[in-house]
Amino acid sequence: MNEHPRGPRLPRPRGPLSAAVAAYLRGTGTLPHPAEAEAADPYGDDAQLALYLCYELHYRGFAGVGPEFEWDPDLLRVRAALERRFLSALRADTPGHDSLDDALAPLLVEPVEGTGVTHFLSADGELWHVREYAAQRSLYHLKEADPHAWVLPRLWGRAKAAMAAVEFDEFGGGRPERVHARLFAELMTDLGLDTAYGRYLDAARAEMLAVVNLMSLFGLHRELRGALVGHFAEVEITSSPGSRRLAQAMRRTGAGPAAEFFYDEHVEADAVHEQVVRHDVIGGLLAEEPELAADVAFGIDATEYLEDRLARRLLADWRAGRSSLRTPLEPEVRAIHPDGPGTRQA
């Protein structure tokens, strides 16, 4: 009998590291040596999934895995090795800016000829592209504000108050039906996707896992609080224009009213959040700890680097006419809306 039925099922391994971690969590195997983790491809499927498994124990865990594994000392040693490998690779590979102002400046300017994923979806994307995008991003959006909340005990004064204000909006302003993770689940329903937490972990590419793991890496370490603020700033500053394009993509492809609403909501909310984050979260943090400016810049740059890697992967697949997912999506079953096209299958 399963003593811990809650949470998503453990995913299929993608190599020896993730297989060993999954077996350990099931109680059927031993952990890899930390040296094996430090020798792995830091951006590869195996290391990223193994790290994701470790991090997910701090969120909802996995079905059949006891809560005591969250702070298992042997597992934490393996996680630390995976983190060292990932973080050292990011510090070596991320194109860095000389100052925080230089890191922020590109985020504040919309390119005339954009070439990213949101530009593609807005102009040329088809419904199957939108569904794949939502499935991949569900690993992020169904926990969207959670890792950022870990920084709150590590801030004080103006930065804490401003960060809490933005997080309050992300969590629905006290209204459960407006929690952004729930709104994204409703978007997924419009697209005929399964809204179960972690449902598309097996389907998501390593590049997507790295984007999600970065949030957890920054959020779980007090020494990386500046980088977490930088990550938060990059997300909030770039969200409004990107969401405007995605809202257009949802309308053009007939994704559905909840899909449109999710991005419409972010256009308005994140335009306000951007000002609060720049002036009060970053400004408040650096007023207290000016030495963290370089860490904030690194958080911005590392986020951009991993998002760009993900974008290149998605666009390469889509422009070649192939799926961006590791496993195919289930057939589309559309939600019924009073003002919509009804139910259809693809």
Short mmCIF file of N, CA and C in Angstrom, two decimals, residues 84-234:
data_model
loop_
_atom_site.label_atom_id
_atom_site.label_comp_id
_atom_site.label_asym_id
_atom_site.label_seq_id
_atom_site.Cartn_x
_atom_site.Cartn_y
_atom_site.Cartn_z
N ARG A 84 26.70 22.61 -7.63
CA ARG A 84 28.03 23.18 -7.92
C ARG A 84 28.33 23.09 -9.41
N ARG A 85 28.00 21.95 -10.00
CA ARG A 85 28.26 21.77 -11.43
C ARG A 85 27.44 22.75 -12.26
N PHE A 86 26.18 22.89 -11.94
CA PHE A 86 25.28 23.78 -12.67
C PHE A 86 25.71 25.24 -12.49
N LEU A 87 25.95 25.65 -11.26
CA LEU A 87 26.28 27.05 -11.00
C LEU A 87 27.63 27.43 -11.59
N SER A 88 28.61 26.54 -11.50
CA SER A 88 29.92 26.87 -12.07
C SER A 88 29.83 26.99 -13.58
N ALA A 89 29.00 26.14 -14.22
CA ALA A 89 28.81 26.24 -15.66
C ALA A 89 28.13 27.55 -16.03
N LEU A 90 27.14 27.94 -15.26
CA LEU A 90 26.45 29.20 -15.52
C LEU A 90 27.39 30.39 -15.38
N ARG A 91 28.21 30.38 -14.36
CA ARG A 91 29.15 31.50 -14.16
C ARG A 91 30.18 31.55 -15.29
N ALA A 92 30.54 30.39 -15.83
CA ALA A 92 31.52 30.36 -16.92
C ALA A 92 30.90 30.71 -18.26
N ASP A 93 29.65 30.31 -18.48
CA ASP A 93 29.05 30.40 -19.82
C ASP A 93 28.16 31.60 -20.03
N THR A 94 27.63 32.18 -18.97
CA THR A 94 26.69 33.29 -19.12
C THR A 94 27.40 34.54 -19.58
N PRO A 95 26.97 35.14 -20.70
CA PRO A 95 27.54 36.44 -21.09
C PRO A 95 27.17 37.49 -20.05
N GLY A 96 28.16 38.01 -19.34
CA GLY A 96 27.90 38.92 -18.24
C GLY A 96 28.02 40.37 -18.63
N HIS A 97 27.29 41.23 -17.90
CA HIS A 97 27.41 42.67 -18.08
C HIS A 97 28.36 43.24 -17.04
N ASP A 98 28.94 44.38 -17.36
CA ASP A 98 29.92 44.98 -16.47
C ASP A 98 29.29 45.59 -15.23
N SER A 99 28.01 45.94 -15.31
CA SER A 99 27.34 46.57 -14.17
C SER A 99 25.87 46.19 -14.18
N LEU A 100 25.21 46.44 -13.06
CA LEU A 100 23.78 46.18 -12.97
C LEU A 100 23.01 47.05 -13.95
N ASP A 101 23.39 48.31 -14.08
CA ASP A 101 22.71 49.19 -15.03
C ASP A 101 22.80 48.64 -16.45
N ASP A 102 23.97 48.10 -16.79
CA ASP A 102 24.15 47.52 -18.12
C ASP A 102 23.29 46.27 -18.31
N ALA A 103 23.11 45.50 -17.23
CA ALA A 103 22.28 44.30 -17.32
C ALA A 103 20.81 44.66 -17.45
N LEU A 104 20.38 45.72 -16.78
CA LEU A 104 18.98 46.12 -16.83
C LEU A 104 18.61 46.82 -18.14
N ALA A 105 19.53 47.56 -18.72
CA ALA A 105 19.21 48.41 -19.87
C ALA A 105 18.55 47.65 -21.03
N PRO A 106 19.07 46.48 -21.46
CA PRO A 106 18.42 45.79 -22.59
C PRO A 106 17.00 45.33 -22.29
N LEU A 107 16.69 45.10 -21.03
CA LEU A 107 15.36 44.63 -20.68
C LEU A 107 14.30 45.71 -20.85
N LEU A 108 14.75 46.96 -20.85
CA LEU A 108 13.83 48.09 -20.88
C LEU A 108 13.53 48.57 -22.29
N VAL A 109 14.12 47.90 -23.29
CA VAL A 109 13.95 48.31 -24.69
C VAL A 109 13.36 47.16 -25.48
N GLU A 110 12.28 47.42 -26.19
CA GLU A 110 11.67 46.42 -27.07
C GLU A 110 12.35 46.48 -28.44
N PRO A 111 12.96 45.37 -28.89
CA PRO A 111 13.58 45.39 -30.22
C PRO A 111 12.55 45.59 -31.32
N VAL A 112 12.94 46.32 -32.35
CA VAL A 112 12.03 46.58 -33.47
C VAL A 112 11.72 45.28 -34.20
N GLU A 113 12.73 44.46 -34.42
CA GLU A 113 12.55 43.18 -35.11
C GLU A 113 12.85 42.05 -34.13
N GLY A 114 11.86 41.65 -33.37
CA GLY A 114 12.06 40.58 -32.41
C GLY A 114 12.07 39.21 -33.08
N THR A 115 12.84 38.28 -32.51
CA THR A 115 12.97 36.97 -33.12
C THR A 115 12.73 35.83 -32.13
N GLY A 116 12.22 36.13 -30.94
CA GLY A 116 12.08 35.11 -29.92
C GLY A 116 10.82 34.27 -30.07
N VAL A 117 10.58 33.42 -29.08
CA VAL A 117 9.45 32.50 -29.11
C VAL A 117 8.12 33.25 -29.13
N THR A 118 7.99 34.29 -28.32
CA THR A 118 6.71 35.00 -28.29
C THR A 118 6.45 35.71 -29.62
N HIS A 119 7.50 36.19 -30.27
CA HIS A 119 7.32 36.80 -31.60
C HIS A 119 6.86 35.75 -32.60
N PHE A 120 7.48 34.56 -32.55
CA PHE A 120 7.08 33.49 -33.46
C PHE A 120 5.63 33.09 -33.24
N LEU A 121 5.25 32.87 -31.98
CA LEU A 121 3.89 32.44 -31.70
C LEU A 121 2.88 33.51 -32.10
N SER A 122 3.22 34.76 -31.85
CA SER A 122 2.31 35.85 -32.18
C SER A 122 2.07 35.97 -33.68
N ALA A 123 3.14 35.81 -34.47
CA ALA A 123 3.04 36.05 -35.91
C ALA A 123 2.72 34.79 -36.71
N ASP A 124 3.33 33.66 -36.34
CA ASP A 124 3.27 32.48 -37.19
C ASP A 124 2.82 31.20 -36.48
N GLY A 125 2.70 31.24 -35.17
CA GLY A 125 2.42 30.02 -34.44
C GLY A 125 1.06 29.44 -34.76
N GLU A 126 1.00 28.11 -34.76
CA GLU A 126 -0.25 27.39 -34.93
C GLU A 126 -0.69 26.86 -33.57
N LEU A 127 -1.89 26.31 -33.51
CA LEU A 127 -2.42 25.86 -32.24
C LEU A 127 -1.54 24.78 -31.61
N TRP A 128 -0.95 23.91 -32.43
CA TRP A 128 -0.10 22.86 -31.85
C TRP A 128 1.15 23.43 -31.23
N HIS A 129 1.67 24.54 -31.79
CA HIS A 129 2.81 25.22 -31.16
C HIS A 129 2.41 25.77 -29.80
N VAL A 130 1.24 26.39 -29.74
CA VAL A 130 0.76 26.98 -28.50
C VAL A 130 0.57 25.91 -27.43
N ARG A 131 0.02 24.77 -27.81
CA ARG A 131 -0.18 23.68 -26.86
C ARG A 131 1.16 23.16 -26.33
N GLU A 132 2.13 23.00 -27.21
CA GLU A 132 3.44 22.53 -26.76
C GLU A 132 4.10 23.56 -25.85
N TYR A 133 3.98 24.81 -26.20
CA TYR A 133 4.55 25.87 -25.36
C TYR A 133 3.94 25.83 -23.96
N ALA A 134 2.63 25.69 -23.88
CA ALA A 134 1.96 25.65 -22.59
C ALA A 134 2.36 24.41 -21.80
N ALA A 135 2.50 23.28 -22.45
CA ALA A 135 2.90 22.06 -21.76
C ALA A 135 4.30 22.20 -21.17
N GLN A 136 5.23 22.72 -21.97
CA GLN A 136 6.59 22.94 -21.46
C GLN A 136 6.58 23.93 -20.30
N ARG A 137 5.93 25.07 -20.49
CA ARG A 137 5.97 26.13 -19.48
C ARG A 137 5.15 25.79 -18.24
N SER A 138 4.32 24.73 -18.30
CA SER A 138 3.54 24.38 -17.11
C SER A 138 4.44 24.02 -15.94
N LEU A 139 5.63 23.50 -16.20
CA LEU A 139 6.55 23.19 -15.11
C LEU A 139 6.96 24.46 -14.37
N TYR A 140 6.95 25.57 -15.07
CA TYR A 140 7.27 26.88 -14.49
C TYR A 140 6.02 27.53 -13.90
N HIS A 141 4.98 27.64 -14.69
CA HIS A 141 3.84 28.47 -14.29
C HIS A 141 2.97 27.84 -13.20
N LEU A 142 2.99 26.53 -13.07
CA LEU A 142 2.20 25.92 -12.00
C LEU A 142 2.89 26.03 -10.64
N LYS A 143 4.12 26.59 -10.62
CA LYS A 143 4.78 26.94 -9.36
C LYS A 143 5.35 28.37 -9.45
N GLU A 144 4.74 29.19 -10.32
CA GLU A 144 5.34 30.44 -10.77
C GLU A 144 5.94 31.30 -9.67
N ALA A 145 5.21 31.58 -8.61
CA ALA A 145 5.69 32.52 -7.59
C ALA A 145 6.32 31.82 -6.40
N ASP A 146 6.25 30.51 -6.32
CA ASP A 146 6.68 29.81 -5.12
C ASP A 146 8.17 29.98 -4.79
N PRO A 147 9.10 29.73 -5.73
CA PRO A 147 10.51 29.86 -5.37
C PRO A 147 10.92 31.29 -5.04
N HIS A 148 10.23 32.27 -5.62
CA HIS A 148 10.54 33.66 -5.28
C HIS A 148 10.17 33.99 -3.84
N ALA A 149 9.16 33.29 -3.31
CA ALA A 149 8.75 33.56 -1.93
C ALA A 149 9.83 33.20 -0.93
N TRP A 150 10.74 32.29 -1.31
CA TRP A 150 11.81 31.92 -0.38
C TRP A 150 12.74 33.09 -0.05
N VAL A 151 12.76 34.11 -0.88
CA VAL A 151 13.68 35.22 -0.61
C VAL A 151 13.14 36.17 0.45
N LEU A 152 11.85 36.10 0.75
CA LEU A 152 11.26 37.07 1.68
C LEU A 152 11.93 37.09 3.05
N PRO A 153 12.24 35.96 3.67
CA PRO A 153 12.91 36.02 4.97
C PRO A 153 14.33 36.56 4.89
N ARG A 154 14.86 36.71 3.67
CA ARG A 154 16.24 37.15 3.48
C ARG A 154 16.33 38.61 3.08
N LEU A 155 15.19 39.27 3.04
CA LEU A 155 15.12 40.70 2.76
C LEU A 155 14.55 41.41 3.97
N TRP A 156 14.69 42.73 4.00
CA TRP A 156 14.06 43.52 5.04
C TRP A 156 13.78 44.92 4.51
N GLY A 157 12.97 45.64 5.27
CA GLY A 157 12.68 47.03 4.91
C GLY A 157 11.94 47.17 3.59
N ARG A 158 12.37 48.14 2.79
CA ARG A 158 11.68 48.48 1.54
C ARG A 158 11.66 47.30 0.57
N ALA A 159 12.78 46.58 0.47
CA ALA A 159 12.83 45.45 -0.47
C ALA A 159 11.84 44.37 -0.07
N LYS A 160 11.75 44.04 1.21
CA LYS A 160 10.81 43.01 1.66
C LYS A 160 9.37 43.42 1.40
N ALA A 161 9.04 44.68 1.75
CA ALA A 161 7.66 45.15 1.57
C ALA A 161 7.26 45.12 0.10
N ALA A 162 8.16 45.56 -0.78
CA ALA A 162 7.84 45.59 -2.21
C ALA A 162 7.75 44.19 -2.79
N MET A 163 8.67 43.32 -2.37
CA MET A 163 8.64 41.94 -2.86
C MET A 163 7.35 41.27 -2.42
N ALA A 164 6.95 41.47 -1.17
CA ALA A 164 5.72 40.87 -0.67
C ALA A 164 4.50 41.39 -1.41
N ALA A 165 4.53 42.67 -1.79
CA ALA A 165 3.39 43.24 -2.52
C ALA A 165 3.23 42.59 -3.89
N VAL A 166 4.35 42.38 -4.58
CA VAL A 166 4.26 41.74 -5.90
C VAL A 166 3.85 40.28 -5.76
N GLU A 167 4.41 39.60 -4.79
CA GLU A 167 4.03 38.21 -4.56
C GLU A 167 2.54 38.08 -4.20
N PHE A 168 2.03 39.04 -3.45
CA PHE A 168 0.61 39.03 -3.09
C PHE A 168 -0.24 39.03 -4.35
N ASP A 169 0.14 39.81 -5.35
CA ASP A 169 -0.58 39.79 -6.62
C ASP A 169 -0.43 38.44 -7.32
N GLU A 170 0.78 37.88 -7.31
CA GLU A 170 1.00 36.59 -7.97
C GLU A 170 0.14 35.50 -7.35
N PHE A 171 -0.10 35.62 -6.04
CA PHE A 171 -0.92 34.63 -5.34
C PHE A 171 -2.39 35.03 -5.29
N GLY A 172 -2.79 35.93 -6.18
CA GLY A 172 -4.21 36.21 -6.35
C GLY A 172 -4.77 37.32 -5.49
N GLY A 173 -3.92 38.05 -4.77
CA GLY A 173 -4.42 39.14 -3.94
C GLY A 173 -5.43 38.68 -2.90
N GLY A 174 -5.25 37.46 -2.39
CA GLY A 174 -6.17 36.94 -1.40
C GLY A 174 -7.37 36.21 -1.98
N ARG A 175 -7.45 36.14 -3.30
CA ARG A 175 -8.58 35.46 -3.98
C ARG A 175 -8.06 34.21 -4.67
N PRO A 176 -8.44 33.03 -4.19
CA PRO A 176 -7.88 31.80 -4.75
C PRO A 176 -8.14 31.63 -6.24
N GLU A 177 -9.26 32.15 -6.72
CA GLU A 177 -9.55 32.00 -8.15
C GLU A 177 -8.66 32.88 -9.02
N ARG A 178 -7.91 33.82 -8.40
CA ARG A 178 -7.02 34.69 -9.18
C ARG A 178 -5.54 34.34 -9.01
N VAL A 179 -5.24 33.28 -8.26
CA VAL A 179 -3.85 32.83 -8.16
C VAL A 179 -3.34 32.53 -9.56
N HIS A 180 -2.17 33.06 -9.91
CA HIS A 180 -1.70 32.95 -11.28
C HIS A 180 -1.48 31.50 -11.71
N ALA A 181 -1.05 30.64 -10.78
CA ALA A 181 -0.90 29.23 -11.14
C ALA A 181 -2.26 28.62 -11.51
N ARG A 182 -3.31 29.03 -10.82
CA ARG A 182 -4.65 28.52 -11.16
C ARG A 182 -5.10 29.07 -12.52
N LEU A 183 -4.81 30.34 -12.78
CA LEU A 183 -5.17 30.91 -14.07
C LEU A 183 -4.46 30.18 -15.21
N PHE A 184 -3.21 29.75 -14.95
CA PHE A 184 -2.50 29.01 -16.00
C PHE A 184 -3.13 27.64 -16.19
N ALA A 185 -3.57 27.02 -15.11
CA ALA A 185 -4.26 25.73 -15.24
C ALA A 185 -5.52 25.89 -16.09
N GLU A 186 -6.21 27.01 -15.93
CA GLU A 186 -7.41 27.24 -16.75
C GLU A 186 -7.03 27.46 -18.22
N LEU A 187 -5.89 28.11 -18.45
CA LEU A 187 -5.37 28.22 -19.82
C LEU A 187 -5.14 26.83 -20.40
N MET A 188 -4.55 25.94 -19.60
CA MET A 188 -4.29 24.59 -20.08
C MET A 188 -5.58 23.85 -20.39
N THR A 189 -6.61 24.07 -19.60
CA THR A 189 -7.90 23.45 -19.87
C THR A 189 -8.44 23.91 -21.21
N ASP A 190 -8.33 25.20 -21.49
CA ASP A 190 -8.75 25.72 -22.80
C ASP A 190 -8.03 25.01 -23.94
N LEU A 191 -6.78 24.65 -23.71
CA LEU A 191 -5.97 24.03 -24.76
C LEU A 191 -6.08 22.51 -24.78
N GLY A 192 -6.98 21.98 -23.96
CA GLY A 192 -7.15 20.53 -23.94
C GLY A 192 -6.00 19.79 -23.32
N LEU A 193 -5.28 20.43 -22.39
CA LEU A 193 -4.15 19.82 -21.72
C LEU A 193 -4.53 19.37 -20.31
N ASP A 194 -3.81 18.38 -19.83
CA ASP A 194 -4.00 17.89 -18.47
C ASP A 194 -3.41 18.91 -17.50
N THR A 195 -4.18 19.34 -16.51
CA THR A 195 -3.73 20.37 -15.57
C THR A 195 -3.05 19.80 -14.33
N ALA A 196 -2.86 18.49 -14.25
CA ALA A 196 -2.23 17.90 -13.06
C ALA A 196 -0.81 18.43 -12.91
N TYR A 197 -0.47 18.79 -11.70
CA TYR A 197 0.86 19.32 -11.39
C TYR A 197 1.94 18.29 -11.76
N GLY A 198 2.92 18.72 -12.55
CA GLY A 198 4.01 17.84 -12.96
C GLY A 198 3.67 16.88 -14.07
N ARG A 199 2.48 17.03 -14.67
CA ARG A 199 2.03 16.08 -15.68
C ARG A 199 2.99 16.00 -16.87
N TYR A 200 3.60 17.11 -17.26
CA TYR A 200 4.41 17.13 -18.48
C TYR A 200 5.91 17.12 -18.21
N LEU A 201 6.29 16.61 -17.02
CA LEU A 201 7.71 16.52 -16.70
C LEU A 201 8.44 15.59 -17.67
N ASP A 202 7.86 14.45 -17.99
CA ASP A 202 8.51 13.53 -18.93
C ASP A 202 8.63 14.15 -20.33
N ALA A 203 7.70 15.01 -20.68
CA ALA A 203 7.69 15.58 -22.03
C ALA A 203 8.67 16.75 -22.17
N ALA A 204 8.98 17.43 -21.07
CA ALA A 204 9.76 18.68 -21.14
C ALA A 204 11.22 18.40 -21.45
N ARG A 205 11.80 19.27 -22.24
CA ARG A 205 13.20 19.17 -22.60
C ARG A 205 14.11 19.62 -21.46
N ALA A 206 15.37 19.24 -21.54
CA ALA A 206 16.35 19.65 -20.53
C ALA A 206 16.44 21.16 -20.42
N GLU A 207 16.30 21.87 -21.54
CA GLU A 207 16.39 23.32 -21.50
C GLU A 207 15.28 23.92 -20.64
N MET A 208 14.10 23.29 -20.65
CA MET A 208 13.01 23.76 -19.80
C MET A 208 13.28 23.43 -18.33
N LEU A 209 13.80 22.24 -18.08
CA LEU A 209 14.14 21.88 -16.70
C LEU A 209 15.16 22.85 -16.13
N ALA A 210 16.12 23.27 -16.93
CA ALA A 210 17.15 24.18 -16.44
C ALA A 210 16.55 25.53 -16.05
N VAL A 211 15.58 26.01 -16.82
CA VAL A 211 14.92 27.28 -16.50
C VAL A 211 14.23 27.19 -15.14
N VAL A 212 13.55 26.07 -14.89
CA VAL A 212 12.84 25.90 -13.62
C VAL A 212 13.83 25.67 -12.48
N ASN A 213 14.85 24.87 -12.73
CA ASN A 213 15.84 24.60 -11.69
C ASN A 213 16.57 25.86 -11.25
N LEU A 214 16.77 26.79 -12.17
CA LEU A 214 17.45 28.03 -11.80
C LEU A 214 16.69 28.77 -10.70
N MET A 215 15.37 28.82 -10.80
CA MET A 215 14.58 29.49 -9.77
C MET A 215 14.79 28.83 -8.41
N SER A 216 14.77 27.51 -8.39
CA SER A 216 14.93 26.80 -7.13
C SER A 216 16.35 26.98 -6.58
N LEU A 217 17.35 26.91 -7.45
CA LEU A 217 18.73 27.12 -7.03
C LEU A 217 18.90 28.47 -6.34
N PHE A 218 18.41 29.52 -6.97
CA PHE A 218 18.53 30.86 -6.38
C PHE A 218 17.67 30.99 -5.12
N GLY A 219 16.48 30.41 -5.15
CA GLY A 219 15.57 30.59 -4.03
C GLY A 219 15.98 29.87 -2.77
N LEU A 220 16.64 28.71 -2.90
CA LEU A 220 16.95 27.89 -1.75
C LEU A 220 18.25 28.27 -1.04
N HIS A 221 19.00 29.21 -1.61
CA HIS A 221 20.30 29.57 -1.03
C HIS A 221 20.33 31.04 -0.64
N ARG A 222 20.52 31.30 0.63
CA ARG A 222 20.55 32.69 1.10
C ARG A 222 21.67 33.47 0.43
N GLU A 223 22.80 32.82 0.17
CA GLU A 223 23.92 33.52 -0.45
C GLU A 223 23.60 33.97 -1.87
N LEU A 224 22.54 33.39 -2.48
CA LEU A 224 22.16 33.75 -3.84
C LEU A 224 20.92 34.65 -3.86
N ARG A 225 20.62 35.30 -2.74
CA ARG A 225 19.43 36.16 -2.68
C ARG A 225 19.49 37.30 -3.68
N GLY A 226 20.67 37.84 -3.93
CA GLY A 226 20.79 38.88 -4.94
C GLY A 226 20.49 38.35 -6.32
N ALA A 227 20.97 37.15 -6.63
CA ALA A 227 20.69 36.54 -7.93
C ALA A 227 19.20 36.24 -8.07
N LEU A 228 18.54 35.83 -6.98
CA LEU A 228 17.09 35.59 -7.03
C LEU A 228 16.35 36.87 -7.35
N VAL A 229 16.76 37.99 -6.74
CA VAL A 229 16.14 39.27 -7.05
C VAL A 229 16.38 39.63 -8.51
N GLY A 230 17.57 39.34 -9.03
CA GLY A 230 17.84 39.59 -10.44
C GLY A 230 16.96 38.74 -11.34
N HIS A 231 16.80 37.48 -10.99
CA HIS A 231 15.90 36.61 -11.75
C HIS A 231 14.48 37.17 -11.75
N PHE A 232 14.01 37.57 -10.58
CA PHE A 232 12.66 38.12 -10.45
C PHE A 232 12.51 39.37 -11.30
N ALA A 233 13.54 40.22 -11.29
CA ALA A 233 13.49 41.45 -12.08
C ALA A 233 13.41 41.14 -13.57
N GLU A 234 14.21 40.20 -14.04
CA GLU A 234 14.18 39.86 -15.47
C GLU A 234 12.81 39.35 -15.88
#
